[in-house]
Coordinates of C-alpha atoms in Angstrom, one line a residue:
M96 CA 0.0 0.0 0.0
S97 CA 1.2 3.5 -0.9
N98 CA 4.5 2.4 -2.3
T99 CA 3.6 3.6 -5.8
F100 CA 3.6 7.2 -7.0
G101 CA 2.1 8.5 -10.3
K102 CA -0.7 7.6 -12.7
I103 CA 0.9 7.0 -16.1
F104 CA 4.6 7.4 -15.3
T105 CA 4.8 5.4 -12.0
L106 CA 7.4 4.4 -9.5
T107 CA 7.0 1.5 -7.2
S108 CA 9.8 1.4 -4.7
F109 CA 11.0 -1.3 -2.2
G110 CA 13.7 -1.9 0.3
E111 CA 14.9 -0.9 3.8
S112 CA 17.9 0.9 5.1
H113 CA 19.6 -2.3 6.4
G114 CA 18.2 -4.8 3.9
E115 CA 19.9 -6.3 0.9
A116 CA 19.0 -3.4 -1.5
I117 CA 16.9 -0.5 -2.4
G118 CA 15.1 -0.7 -5.7
G119 CA 12.2 0.1 -7.8
I120 CA 10.1 -0.5 -10.9
I121 CA 9.3 2.3 -13.3
D122 CA 6.3 1.9 -15.5
G123 CA 5.0 4.2 -18.2
M124 CA 8.5 5.4 -19.3
P125 CA 8.2 6.4 -23.0
A126 CA 10.1 4.2 -25.4
G127 CA 13.1 5.3 -27.4
I128 CA 14.6 7.6 -24.8
D129 CA 18.4 7.6 -24.8
V130 CA 19.6 6.2 -21.4
D131 CA 22.6 8.1 -20.1
I132 CA 23.9 5.7 -17.5
E133 CA 26.6 8.2 -16.4
F134 CA 24.0 10.9 -15.8
I135 CA 21.8 8.5 -13.8
Q136 CA 24.8 7.5 -11.6
Q137 CA 25.7 11.2 -11.2
E138 CA 22.3 11.9 -9.8
L139 CA 22.6 9.1 -7.3
D140 CA 26.1 10.4 -6.4
R141 CA 24.6 13.8 -5.5
R142 CA 22.3 12.0 -3.0
R143 CA 24.7 9.4 -1.6
P144 CA 26.1 9.5 1.9
G145 CA 29.8 10.3 2.6
Q146 CA 30.0 13.3 0.2
S147 CA 31.6 15.7 2.6
H148 CA 32.3 16.5 6.3
I149 CA 28.7 17.8 6.8
T150 CA 27.0 14.6 5.7
T151 CA 26.8 11.1 7.2
G152 CA 29.9 9.0 7.1
R153 CA 28.1 5.9 5.8
D154 CA 30.3 4.8 2.9
E155 CA 27.9 3.6 0.2
K156 CA 28.8 3.9 -3.5
D157 CA 25.2 3.5 -4.5
R158 CA 25.9 1.8 -7.9
I159 CA 22.7 1.3 -9.9
E160 CA 22.0 -2.0 -11.6
I161 CA 19.3 -1.8 -14.3
L162 CA 17.6 -5.1 -14.6
S163 CA 15.0 -4.5 -17.4
G164 CA 13.4 -2.0 -19.7
V165 CA 16.5 -0.8 -21.5
F166 CA 17.9 -2.3 -24.7
E167 CA 20.9 -1.1 -26.7
G168 CA 21.0 2.2 -24.8
K169 CA 17.3 3.1 -25.2
T170 CA 14.2 2.6 -23.2
T171 CA 11.8 0.0 -24.6
G172 CA 8.6 1.2 -23.1
T173 CA 8.4 -1.8 -20.8
P174 CA 8.9 -1.7 -17.0
I175 CA 12.3 -0.6 -15.9
G176 CA 13.5 -2.6 -12.9
F177 CA 16.6 -1.5 -10.9
I178 CA 18.3 -2.0 -7.6
V179 CA 21.1 -0.4 -5.6
R180 CA 22.7 -2.8 -3.1
N181 CA 23.3 -1.8 0.5
T182 CA 26.9 -2.6 1.3
N183 CA 28.0 -0.6 4.4
Q184 CA 25.4 -1.1 7.1
H185 CA 26.4 -0.9 10.8
S186 CA 23.3 -2.6 12.1
Q187 CA 24.9 -3.0 15.6
D188 CA 24.8 0.8 16.0
Y189 CA 21.0 0.5 16.5
E190 CA 20.9 -2.4 18.9
N191 CA 20.3 -0.2 21.9
M192 CA 17.2 1.1 20.1
R193 CA 15.5 -2.3 19.5
C194 CA 13.0 -1.7 22.3
L195 CA 13.0 2.1 22.5
F196 CA 11.1 4.8 20.6
R197 CA 13.4 7.5 19.2
P198 CA 11.9 11.0 19.7
S199 CA 10.3 12.5 16.5
H200 CA 11.0 9.3 14.5
A201 CA 8.6 6.9 12.9
D202 CA 9.4 4.2 15.4
Y203 CA 6.2 4.5 17.5
T204 CA 3.9 5.2 14.5
Y205 CA 5.2 2.2 12.6
F206 CA 4.8 0.0 15.7
A207 CA 1.3 1.3 16.3
K208 CA 0.3 0.6 12.7
Y209 CA 2.0 -2.7 12.0
G210 CA 2.8 -4.2 15.4
I211 CA 6.4 -4.8 14.3
R212 CA 9.2 -2.5 13.2
D213 CA 12.7 -2.7 11.8
H214 CA 14.8 -0.8 14.4
R215 CA 17.9 -0.8 12.2
G216 CA 18.2 2.7 10.8
G217 CA 14.4 3.1 10.7
G218 CA 13.9 0.3 8.1
R219 CA 11.4 1.4 5.5
S220 CA 11.1 4.9 7.0
S221 CA 14.8 5.6 6.5
A222 CA 15.8 8.3 4.0
R223 CA 17.9 5.7 2.3
A224 CA 14.7 4.6 0.6
T225 CA 14.9 7.9 -1.4
I226 CA 17.5 6.2 -3.7
A227 CA 14.6 4.8 -5.7
R228 CA 13.1 8.3 -6.1
V229 CA 16.4 9.7 -7.4
A230 CA 16.9 6.9 -9.9
A231 CA 13.4 7.2 -11.2
G232 CA 13.8 11.0 -11.3
A233 CA 16.9 10.7 -13.4
F234 CA 15.0 8.6 -16.0
A235 CA 12.2 11.2 -15.9
K236 CA 14.7 14.0 -16.4
L237 CA 16.0 12.3 -19.5
A238 CA 12.5 12.1 -20.9
L239 CA 11.7 15.8 -20.0
R240 CA 14.9 16.9 -21.7
T241 CA 13.4 15.8 -25.0
V242 CA 10.6 18.4 -24.6
G243 CA 12.8 21.2 -23.2
I244 CA 11.9 21.0 -19.5
S245 CA 14.7 21.5 -17.0
I246 CA 14.7 21.3 -13.2
R247 CA 17.1 22.9 -10.7
A248 CA 16.8 22.9 -7.0
Y249 CA 19.1 24.5 -4.4
T250 CA 19.5 25.1 -0.7
S251 CA 18.0 28.5 0.1
Q252 CA 18.0 28.4 3.9
V253 CA 19.9 26.7 6.7
G254 CA 18.7 27.7 10.1
N255 CA 18.4 31.5 10.0
I256 CA 20.9 31.9 7.1
K257 CA 18.8 32.4 4.0
T258 CA 19.2 33.6 0.4
N259 CA 17.0 36.2 -1.3
N260 CA 13.6 34.7 -2.3
D261 CA 14.1 35.8 -6.0
Y262 CA 15.9 32.9 -7.6
R263 CA 16.5 35.1 -10.7
Q264 CA 19.2 36.9 -8.9
Y265 CA 21.4 33.8 -8.9
D266 CA 23.4 31.7 -11.3
L267 CA 21.8 28.3 -10.7
S268 CA 24.6 26.6 -12.7
T269 CA 26.9 27.2 -9.7
I270 CA 24.9 25.1 -7.2
E271 CA 27.4 22.2 -7.3
D272 CA 30.4 24.5 -6.6
N273 CA 29.9 24.1 -2.9
I274 CA 29.0 21.2 -0.6
V275 CA 25.8 22.9 0.7
R276 CA 24.4 23.3 -2.9
C277 CA 23.6 27.0 -2.5
P278 CA 24.0 29.4 -5.5
D279 CA 25.2 32.2 -3.2
Q280 CA 28.8 31.2 -2.6
K281 CA 29.3 33.6 0.4
L282 CA 26.2 32.4 2.2
A283 CA 27.1 28.8 1.3
K284 CA 30.3 29.1 3.3
Q285 CA 28.3 30.5 6.3
M286 CA 25.8 27.6 6.0
E287 CA 28.7 25.1 5.9
E288 CA 30.3 26.5 9.0
F289 CA 27.0 26.6 10.8
I290 CA 26.2 23.0 10.0
S291 CA 29.7 22.0 11.1
S292 CA 29.2 23.8 14.5
V293 CA 25.8 22.1 14.9
K294 CA 27.3 18.7 14.2
R295 CA 30.1 19.2 16.7
R296 CA 27.4 19.7 19.4
G297 CA 25.7 16.5 18.4
D298 CA 22.7 18.5 17.3
T299 CA 20.9 19.0 13.9
V300 CA 19.4 21.9 11.9
G301 CA 16.7 22.3 9.2
G302 CA 16.1 24.7 6.4
T303 CA 14.5 25.2 3.0
I304 CA 15.1 24.1 -0.6
T305 CA 13.9 26.1 -3.6
C306 CA 13.1 24.4 -6.9
V307 CA 12.8 26.1 -10.3
V308 CA 11.3 24.5 -13.4
K309 CA 12.0 26.1 -16.8
G310 CA 10.5 25.2 -20.2
C311 CA 7.2 23.8 -18.8
P312 CA 4.4 24.3 -21.3
A313 CA 1.0 25.7 -20.4
G314 CA -1.7 23.1 -19.8
L315 CA -0.2 20.6 -17.3
G316 CA -2.4 19.7 -14.4
N317 CA -6.1 19.0 -14.0
P318 CA -9.1 20.4 -12.2
E319 CA -10.5 19.7 -9.6
F320 CA -8.5 17.3 -7.5
G321 CA -5.6 16.9 -9.9
K322 CA -4.2 20.4 -9.6
L323 CA -0.5 20.6 -10.5
H324 CA 0.5 22.4 -7.4
A325 CA -1.4 19.9 -5.2
I326 CA 0.4 17.0 -6.9
L327 CA 3.7 18.7 -6.5
G328 CA 2.9 19.4 -2.9
S329 CA 2.0 15.8 -2.3
A330 CA 5.3 14.7 -3.9
M331 CA 7.4 17.0 -1.8
L332 CA 5.6 16.3 1.5
S333 CA 6.2 12.6 0.9
I334 CA 10.0 13.2 1.2
N335 CA 11.5 12.3 4.5
A336 CA 11.7 15.3 7.0
A337 CA 9.7 17.6 4.7
K338 CA 7.4 19.8 6.8
G339 CA 6.0 22.5 4.4
F340 CA 5.4 23.4 0.8
E341 CA 4.6 26.7 -0.9
Y342 CA 4.7 27.8 -4.5
G343 CA 4.9 31.3 -6.1
D344 CA 4.6 34.0 -3.5
G345 CA 3.3 31.4 -1.1
F346 CA 2.7 32.6 2.4
D347 CA 4.3 36.0 1.7
G348 CA 1.5 36.7 -0.7
A349 CA -1.1 36.2 2.0
G350 CA -0.4 39.7 3.5
R351 CA -0.7 41.6 0.2
C352 CA -3.5 43.0 -1.9
G353 CA -4.7 41.5 -5.2
S354 CA -3.5 44.6 -7.0
E355 CA 0.0 43.9 -5.9
V356 CA 0.2 40.2 -6.9
N357 CA -2.1 39.8 -10.0
D358 CA -0.1 38.5 -12.9
I359 CA -1.1 40.5 -16.0
P360 CA -1.3 38.6 -19.2
V361 CA 0.1 40.0 -22.4
C362 CA 0.6 38.7 -26.0
D363 CA 4.0 39.0 -27.7
N364 CA 4.3 37.6 -31.2
G365 CA 1.3 35.4 -30.7
I366 CA 2.5 34.0 -27.4
I367 CA 0.6 34.7 -24.2
H368 CA 2.6 35.2 -21.1
T369 CA 2.5 37.2 -17.9
T370 CA 4.5 40.3 -17.0
T371 CA 5.1 39.0 -13.5
N372 CA 5.0 35.6 -11.9
H373 CA 3.6 35.8 -8.4
S374 CA 1.6 32.7 -9.2
G375 CA 4.7 30.5 -9.5
G376 CA 3.8 29.3 -13.0
I377 CA 0.5 27.7 -12.0
Q378 CA -3.0 29.2 -12.1
G379 CA -6.1 27.3 -11.4
G380 CA -4.0 24.2 -10.8
I381 CA -2.7 24.3 -14.4
S382 CA 0.7 25.4 -15.6
N383 CA 0.7 28.7 -17.5
G384 CA 4.0 28.5 -19.3
E385 CA 6.0 30.7 -16.9
D386 CA 8.7 29.3 -14.6
I387 CA 7.4 27.1 -11.9
Y388 CA 9.0 27.8 -8.6
F389 CA 8.3 26.5 -5.1
R390 CA 9.9 26.0 -1.7
V391 CA 10.1 23.0 0.6
A392 CA 10.8 23.3 4.3
F393 CA 12.7 20.5 6.0
K394 CA 12.8 19.9 9.8
P395 CA 16.0 19.3 11.7
I396 CA 16.9 15.6 11.5
A397 CA 15.5 13.8 14.5
T398 CA 18.6 11.7 15.3
L399 CA 20.6 13.6 17.9
L400 CA 24.0 12.5 19.2
M401 CA 23.0 13.5 22.7
E402 CA 21.0 11.9 25.5
Q403 CA 17.2 12.4 25.3
P404 CA 14.3 11.1 27.4
T405 CA 11.9 8.6 25.8
V406 CA 9.9 5.4 26.6
D407 CA 10.4 1.8 25.7
N408 CA 7.9 -0.6 24.0
E409 CA 6.2 -1.1 27.3
G410 CA 5.8 2.6 28.0
N411 CA 8.5 2.7 30.7
P412 CA 10.4 6.0 30.8
T413 CA 14.1 5.8 29.9
T414 CA 16.8 7.6 28.0
I415 CA 18.4 7.2 24.6
K416 CA 21.6 8.3 22.9
A417 CA 22.0 7.6 19.3
R418 CA 25.2 6.0 18.0
G419 CA 26.6 5.7 14.5
R420 CA 26.7 7.9 11.4
H421 CA 24.1 10.5 10.8
D422 CA 23.5 13.7 8.9
P423 CA 23.4 17.0 10.9
C424 CA 21.4 18.6 8.1
V425 CA 19.3 17.0 5.4
L426 CA 19.4 19.9 3.0
P427 CA 22.5 19.2 0.8
R428 CA 21.4 15.6 0.1
A429 CA 17.8 16.5 -0.3
V430 CA 18.4 18.8 -3.2
P431 CA 18.5 15.9 -5.8
I432 CA 15.5 14.3 -4.1
V433 CA 13.4 17.4 -4.6
E434 CA 14.5 17.6 -8.2
A435 CA 13.7 13.9 -8.7
M436 CA 10.2 14.1 -7.3
T437 CA 9.6 17.2 -9.4
A438 CA 10.7 15.4 -12.5
I439 CA 8.5 12.3 -11.8
T440 CA 5.5 14.6 -11.1
L441 CA 6.0 16.7 -14.3
L442 CA 6.6 13.8 -16.6
D443 CA 3.4 12.1 -15.3
A444 CA 1.5 15.3 -15.8
Y445 CA 2.9 15.8 -19.2
L446 CA 2.0 12.2 -20.3
T447 CA -1.5 12.7 -18.8
S448 CA -1.9 16.0 -20.7
K449 CA -0.9 14.4 -24.0
M450 CA -3.5 11.7 -23.5
V451 CA -6.2 14.1 -22.6
R452 CA -5.6 16.1 -25.8
M453 CA -5.4 13.2 -28.2

């Protein structure tokens, strides 16, 4: 249940943090798309652990194995099966948590729902399961390239350190020039230093990721319950540690007047567009051809390397102190996950739109 995302282009994922592998089945991938294996692996490398001193030290190479759906370098239109094997688990680091509920984790909720849980790294609730999303997102990006749609996300806030909300002020091609994945190189250094200081204390910190979509045509999304921003919001909020979603002006627009935020349409050389883009490229739940931009808020990671009070499986009060290798901040590694879920959502919406208009 609930392990499949999408309607036409779909991903069904499987696997746990300390199981044999993480994997997935992609269905609905258009046939004839050139499969750039190096690009797919690069996307996984952007998500993988052990990238820098501000990420978890878990040493996983995350090499993808494609099992089906690709022939002579092209997609065949049949289901694409893939796996990424787990090779560097330290399951013993979680033994002291076997009978304890970690604060703000899914330990208790999984136990309440299923009556059983995998205490090793959170099992299915682990962010390691996002490998499948990034792999499927890479395939979706390859398909979207053929119709001129590009996606770029970046870290826009860590703690109270934040970029200007106007993404147009930045060169988004420089995101990979620093380990935080922020286009403002000066702020990126401040973010890195802050994350490092938080890590030294055994604490964690949250922040915000901004995502920008260019080249999206008008007409993607459906009324009434298939609004494009609603589907994007659902996709983003399904990511581990995501706590909020806003598009366009978002909550900032709530305190302004309509005369300040209405996007006025004009026609240039037979093409209708808007003079401003407070709507974030979506109106009435349907894309209008302008850049789509949104922000996703992520909470501080719940695993702290300090003692905290909790209860055990029987409800008895006790304390817990996590061991092992953990991220102090989810933001740098969540950037490719946000991009991946955006790509999956948009390709599904694009294929749905093409079917509607046939």
